[in-house]
């Protein structure tokens, strides 16, 4: 019968265990388990500042490609139409009038000259009046013909000089190849390359800042989760003491005052438990915000159940303080180079410039065969030079200002370099200090556990009071809390050192 009871009890325990496991699995089916790498990837993928930096990098790359095109020839096509209320005229109004009456003027002068000659000949007796009259009549007929033909000829010449430019059509295709721009193109390309380099460093800086924020929030959740477990264990410990004290009160071996003290301690432990749970919830909300997840997402971290310290700092604890990988340092050095390129660009604007030009020009009316209402064009090739002569020393002043900007950038670089060296040394000392604190915390835990064990045993033996046990419990709880804090401090000290060295990956 007893054997049968034991078998039934064993089966019931197995069934209960299976039911509990199924309940846990079902409750966790809606949860999302995230590792530190998962959180980092989510944060980098959903960080809007990182997206902005990527767009800036695309813009800088396009700008660099634009700068490359300045070495190549450019071809432009221009077309134009213009209407004017009056046409251009080569002849003056008097000249036009003279040409229109060319025959009349010639005929009048010729008729007067012939009349004078005939009158002289009659006077000299060389011609009779009748013959002179006949010749004059015949000359008049010839003069009329000459006037008519001359007027027509003059009008034709006048019309041939018309430009007919009230409707003007023109077009040109021009090629320009820079030969020497005073070093402006080279400086602009260098400036574009440095801008890409600067944005790469900026992107790395934002990436490391994002990783730092995620790591900090991640280990904060893990730390608070350990604090929550500590609060739960401390509450169970205090409740156990409370149960023992109340049993002793009922047996008359403890006073009611002892029971009240223990009850107050239970209330304090429950408040700490509530605060720890709220802290875990809020820290998870912060982590979700950094990862781009809804704040109410049900997530579980893969390191929440860890109780050992995350050790990984030994490979960066060295005597050298090599912080040359810091993106901030790269950005400042790039800023110096950009100021130098800008200085060269400023000087190039006041140097001689030379370019080769070639093109084709077409117009209507055209002027290659008089003024014709036809489209005709001409090819052209030339060299264009620009030589600045005097600008009241404007270039000198601008070059001086650019040189001052370069000097300022160099001084800022030197100052930040010194501060980074100090910061790296501080981070390294802080990591060593955190490791020693953690080692001391582990030793304190051993002492606190032994003290609690002795106090609990002494209380049960009746040689120690309730106050002694509560003091030992408080010391144990403080030692456990200090160990958790030291562990978190060690983790963050390592992260700080990696960030100060620029190797946060």
PDB file of N, CA and C in Angstrom, residues 267-320:
ATOM      1  N   UNK A 267       7.709  44.554   5.236  1.00  0.00           N
ATOM      2  CA  UNK A 267       7.127  45.627   4.415  1.00  0.00           C
ATOM      3  C   UNK A 267       8.208  46.345   3.596  1.00  0.00           C
ATOM      4  N   UNK A 268       9.335  46.593   4.230  1.00  0.00           N
ATOM      5  CA  UNK A 268      10.438  47.237   3.510  1.00  0.00           C
ATOM      6  C   UNK A 268      10.934  46.360   2.368  1.00  0.00           C
ATOM      7  N   UNK A 269      11.023  45.063   2.590  1.00  0.00           N
ATOM      8  CA  UNK A 269      11.471  44.138   1.546  1.00  0.00           C
ATOM      9  C   UNK A 269      10.465  44.089   0.396  1.00  0.00           C
ATOM     10  N   UNK A 270       9.179  44.151   0.717  1.00  0.00           N
ATOM     11  CA  UNK A 270       8.169  44.159  -0.344  1.00  0.00           C
ATOM     12  C   UNK A 270       8.250  45.423  -1.186  1.00  0.00           C
ATOM     13  N   UNK A 271       8.536  46.561  -0.536  1.00  0.00           N
ATOM     14  CA  UNK A 271       8.695  47.809  -1.290  1.00  0.00           C
ATOM     15  C   UNK A 271       9.910  47.719  -2.209  1.00  0.00           C
ATOM     16  N   UNK A 272      11.010  47.165  -1.701  1.00  0.00           N
ATOM     17  CA  UNK A 272      12.189  46.997  -2.536  1.00  0.00           C
ATOM     18  C   UNK A 272      11.907  46.065  -3.710  1.00  0.00           C
ATOM     19  N   UNK A 273      11.120  45.040  -3.472  1.00  0.00           N
ATOM     20  CA  UNK A 273      10.768  44.118  -4.546  1.00  0.00           C
ATOM     21  C   UNK A 273       9.954  44.833  -5.628  1.00  0.00           C
ATOM     22  N   UNK A 274       9.000  45.669  -5.178  1.00  0.00           N
ATOM     23  CA  UNK A 274       8.188  46.416  -6.128  1.00  0.00           C
ATOM     24  C   UNK A 274       9.048  47.402  -6.925  1.00  0.00           C
ATOM     25  N   UNK A 275       9.947  48.086  -6.240  1.00  0.00           N
ATOM     26  CA  UNK A 275      10.830  49.026  -6.923  1.00  0.00           C
ATOM     27  C   UNK A 275      11.719  48.320  -7.932  1.00  0.00           C
ATOM     28  N   UNK A 276      12.203  47.137  -7.572  1.00  0.00           N
ATOM     29  CA  UNK A 276      13.053  46.380  -8.494  1.00  0.00           C
ATOM     30  C   UNK A 276      12.273  45.964  -9.737  1.00  0.00           C
ATOM     31  N   UNK A 277      11.027  45.522  -9.558  1.00  0.00           N
ATOM     32  CA  UNK A 277      10.215  45.130 -10.714  1.00  0.00           C
ATOM     33  C   UNK A 277       9.929  46.324 -11.619  1.00  0.00           C
ATOM     34  N   UNK A 278       9.589  47.446 -11.007  1.00  0.00           N
ATOM     35  CA  UNK A 278       9.342  48.652 -11.807  1.00  0.00           C
ATOM     36  C   UNK A 278      10.610  49.083 -12.541  1.00  0.00           C
ATOM     37  N   UNK A 279      11.751  48.959 -11.873  1.00  0.00           N
ATOM     38  CA  UNK A 279      13.015  49.319 -12.520  1.00  0.00           C
ATOM     39  C   UNK A 279      13.290  48.448 -13.733  1.00  0.00           C
ATOM     40  N   UNK A 280      13.020  47.150 -13.626  1.00  0.00           N
ATOM     41  CA  UNK A 280      13.219  46.251 -14.765  1.00  0.00           C
ATOM     42  C   UNK A 280      12.282  46.638 -15.909  1.00  0.00           C
ATOM     43  N   UNK A 281      11.028  46.939 -15.588  1.00  0.00           N
ATOM     44  CA  UNK A 281      10.067  47.307 -16.629  1.00  0.00           C
ATOM     45  C   UNK A 281      10.485  48.579 -17.352  1.00  0.00           C
ATOM     46  N   UNK A 282      10.878  49.590 -16.580  1.00  0.00           N
ATOM     47  CA  UNK A 282      11.278  50.861 -17.193  1.00  0.00           C
ATOM     48  C   UNK A 282      12.561  50.713 -18.007  1.00  0.00           C
ATOM     49  N   UNK A 283      13.512  49.933 -17.503  1.00  0.00           N
ATOM     50  CA  UNK A 283      14.766  49.756 -18.240  1.00  0.00           C
ATOM     51  C   UNK A 283      14.520  48.980 -19.537  1.00  0.00           C
ATOM     52  N   UNK A 284      13.592  48.047 -19.543  1.00  0.00           N
ATOM     53  CA  UNK A 284      13.256  47.335 -20.777  1.00  0.00           C
ATOM     54  C   UNK A 284      12.572  48.266 -21.771  1.00  0.00           C
ATOM     55  N   UNK A 285      11.759  49.176 -21.265  1.00  0.00           N
ATOM     56  CA  UNK A 285      11.133  50.161 -22.157  1.00  0.00           C
ATOM     57  C   UNK A 285      12.201  51.037 -22.818  1.00  0.00           C
ATOM     58  N   UNK A 286      13.198  51.435 -22.043  1.00  0.00           N
ATOM     59  CA  UNK A 286      14.298  52.227 -22.606  1.00  0.00           C
ATOM     60  C   UNK A 286      15.038  51.435 -23.671  1.00  0.00           C
ATOM     61  N   UNK A 287      15.312  50.164 -23.393  1.00  0.00           N
ATOM     62  CA  UNK A 287      16.012  49.329 -24.366  1.00  0.00           C
ATOM     63  C   UNK A 287      15.176  49.153 -25.630  1.00  0.00           C
ATOM     64  N   UNK A 288      13.871  48.978 -25.482  1.00  0.00           N
ATOM     65  CA  UNK A 288      12.992  48.848 -26.652  1.00  0.00           C
ATOM     66  C   UNK A 288      13.012  50.124 -27.488  1.00  0.00           C
ATOM     67  N   UNK A 289      13.042  51.271 -26.803  1.00  0.00           N
ATOM     68  CA  UNK A 289      13.080  52.540 -27.532  1.00  0.00           C
ATOM     69  C   UNK A 289      14.371  52.656 -28.346  1.00  0.00           C
ATOM     70  N   UNK A 290      15.480  52.236 -27.775  1.00  0.00           N
ATOM     71  CA  UNK A 290      16.751  52.296 -28.493  1.00  0.00           C
ATOM     72  C   UNK A 290      16.790  51.309 -29.657  1.00  0.00           C
ATOM     73  N   UNK A 291      16.103  50.182 -29.491  1.00  0.00           N
ATOM     74  CA  UNK A 291      16.102  49.154 -30.536  1.00  0.00           C
ATOM     75  C   UNK A 291      15.034  49.400 -31.595  1.00  0.00           C
ATOM     76  N   UNK A 292      14.221  50.426 -31.412  1.00  0.00           N
ATOM     77  CA  UNK A 292      13.176  50.715 -32.386  1.00  0.00           C
ATOM     78  C   UNK A 292      11.974  49.807 -32.260  1.00  0.00           C
ATOM     79  N   UNK A 293      11.776  49.209 -31.082  1.00  0.00           N
ATOM     80  CA  UNK A 293      10.635  48.342 -30.830  1.00  0.00           C
ATOM     81  C   UNK A 293       9.565  49.110 -30.070  1.00  0.00           C
ATOM     82  N   UNK A 294       8.301  48.658 -30.137  1.00  0.00           N
ATOM     83  CA  UNK A 294       7.262  49.287 -29.306  1.00  0.00           C
ATOM     84  C   UNK A 294       7.641  49.205 -27.826  1.00  0.00           C
ATOM     85  N   UNK A 295       7.321  50.259 -27.082  1.00  0.00           N
ATOM     86  CA  UNK A 295       7.740  50.314 -25.682  1.00  0.00           C
ATOM     87  C   UNK A 295       7.132  49.195 -24.843  1.00  0.00           C
ATOM     88  N   UNK A 296       5.972  48.699 -25.249  1.00  0.00           N
ATOM     89  CA  UNK A 296       5.318  47.645 -24.476  1.00  0.00           C
ATOM     90  C   UNK A 296       5.655  46.250 -24.991  1.00  0.00           C
ATOM     91  N   UNK A 297       6.732  46.149 -25.795  1.00  0.00           N
ATOM     92  CA  UNK A 297       7.116  44.834 -26.312  1.00  0.00           C
ATOM     93  C   UNK A 297       7.521  43.914 -25.169  1.00  0.00           C
ATOM     94  N   UNK A 298       7.113  42.674 -25.286  1.00  0.00           N
ATOM     95  CA  UNK A 298       7.427  41.665 -24.268  1.00  0.00           C
ATOM     96  C   UNK A 298       8.745  41.004 -24.670  1.00  0.00           C
ATOM     97  N   UNK A 299       9.835  41.468 -24.105  1.00  0.00           N
ATOM     98  CA  UNK A 299      11.148  40.950 -24.467  1.00  0.00           C
ATOM     99  C   UNK A 299      11.815  40.316 -23.249  1.00  0.00           C
ATOM    100  N   UNK A 300      12.673  39.369 -23.531  1.00  0.00           N
ATOM    101  CA  UNK A 300      13.501  38.732 -22.514  1.00  0.00           C
ATOM    102  C   UNK A 300      14.937  38.724 -23.018  1.00  0.00           C
ATOM    103  N   UNK A 301      15.855  39.108 -22.173  1.00  0.00           N
ATOM    104  CA  UNK A 301      17.250  39.142 -22.557  1.00  0.00           C
ATOM    105  C   UNK A 301      17.918  37.817 -22.237  1.00  0.00           C
ATOM    106  N   UNK A 302      18.786  37.403 -23.134  1.00  0.00           N
ATOM    107  CA  UNK A 302      19.434  36.104 -22.961  1.00  0.00           C
ATOM    108  C   UNK A 302      20.371  36.086 -21.757  1.00  0.00           C
ATOM    109  N   UNK A 303      20.781  37.253 -21.253  1.00  0.00           N
ATOM    110  CA  UNK A 303      21.700  37.322 -20.116  1.00  0.00           C
ATOM    111  C   UNK A 303      21.000  37.652 -18.806  1.00  0.00           C
ATOM    112  N   UNK A 304      19.684  37.635 -18.801  1.00  0.00           N
ATOM    113  CA  UNK A 304      18.953  38.012 -17.580  1.00  0.00           C
ATOM    114  C   UNK A 304      19.210  37.045 -16.432  1.00  0.00           C
ATOM    115  N   UNK A 305      19.458  35.792 -16.758  1.00  0.00           N
ATOM    116  CA  UNK A 305      19.638  34.793 -15.707  1.00  0.00           C
ATOM    117  C   UNK A 305      21.098  34.614 -15.317  1.00  0.00           C
ATOM    118  N   UNK A 306      21.987  35.411 -15.892  1.00  0.00           N
ATOM    119  CA  UNK A 306      23.406  35.270 -15.569  1.00  0.00           C
ATOM    120  C   UNK A 306      23.688  35.814 -14.181  1.00  0.00           C
ATOM    121  N   UNK A 307      24.598  35.121 -13.525  1.00  0.00           N
ATOM    122  CA  UNK A 307      25.025  35.573 -12.197  1.00  0.00           C
ATOM    123  C   UNK A 307      26.521  35.835 -12.142  1.00  0.00           C
ATOM    124  N   UNK A 308      27.243  35.476 -13.229  1.00  0.00           N
ATOM    125  CA  UNK A 308      28.691  35.685 -13.238  1.00  0.00           C
ATOM    126  C   UNK A 308      29.012  36.976 -13.992  1.00  0.00           C
ATOM    127  N   UNK A 309      30.186  37.498 -13.760  1.00  0.00           N
ATOM    128  CA  UNK A 309      30.592  38.748 -14.370  1.00  0.00           C
ATOM    129  C   UNK A 309      30.971  38.520 -15.822  1.00  0.00           C
ATOM    130  N   UNK A 310      30.723  39.516 -16.636  1.00  0.00           N
ATOM    131  CA  UNK A 310      31.120  39.462 -18.037  1.00  0.00           C
ATOM    132  C   UNK A 310      32.576  39.896 -18.120  1.00  0.00           C
ATOM    133  N   UNK A 311      33.474  38.956 -18.324  1.00  0.00           N
ATOM    134  CA  UNK A 311      34.903  39.235 -18.347  1.00  0.00           C
ATOM    135  C   UNK A 311      35.358  39.282 -19.798  1.00  0.00           C
ATOM    136  N   UNK A 312      35.941  40.399 -20.196  1.00  0.00           N
ATOM    137  CA  UNK A 312      36.443  40.502 -21.555  1.00  0.00           C
ATOM    138  C   UNK A 312      37.410  41.651 -21.706  1.00  0.00           C
ATOM    139  N   UNK A 313      37.833  42.189 -20.580  1.00  0.00           N
ATOM    140  CA  UNK A 313      38.661  43.389 -20.631  1.00  0.00           C
ATOM    141  C   UNK A 313      40.152  43.087 -20.622  1.00  0.00           C
ATOM    142  N   UNK A 314      40.515  41.829 -20.463  1.00  0.00           N
ATOM    143  CA  UNK A 314      41.935  41.533 -20.313  1.00  0.00           C
ATOM    144  C   UNK A 314      42.715  41.848 -21.586  1.00  0.00           C
ATOM    145  N   UNK A 315      42.060  41.740 -22.753  1.00  0.00           N
ATOM    146  CA  UNK A 315      42.785  41.956 -23.989  1.00  0.00           C
ATOM    147  C   UNK A 315      43.037  43.429 -24.274  1.00  0.00           C
ATOM    148  N   UNK A 316      42.409  44.342 -23.541  1.00  0.00           N
ATOM    149  CA  UNK A 316      42.629  45.767 -23.783  1.00  0.00           C
ATOM    150  C   UNK A 316      43.332  46.432 -22.610  1.00  0.00           C
ATOM    151  N   UNK A 317      43.676  45.650 -21.614  1.00  0.00           N
ATOM    152  CA  UNK A 317      44.428  46.210 -20.488  1.00  0.00           C
ATOM    153  C   UNK A 317      45.915  46.106 -20.793  1.00  0.00           C
ATOM    154  N   UNK A 318      46.447  47.150 -21.341  1.00  0.00           N
ATOM    155  CA  UNK A 318      47.876  47.167 -21.672  1.00  0.00           C
ATOM    156  C   UNK A 318      48.459  48.500 -21.247  1.00  0.00           C
ATOM    157  N   UNK A 319      49.760  48.555 -21.272  1.00  0.00           N
ATOM    158  CA  UNK A 319      50.425  49.785 -20.855  1.00  0.00           C
ATOM    159  C   UNK A 319      50.254  50.908 -21.874  1.00  0.00           C
ATOM    160  N   UNK A 320      50.075  50.546 -23.137  1.00  0.00           N
ATOM    161  CA  UNK A 320      49.936  51.580 -24.169  1.00  0.00           C
ATOM    162  C   UNK A 320      48.515  52.134 -24.170  1.00  0.00           C
TER     163      UNK A 320
END
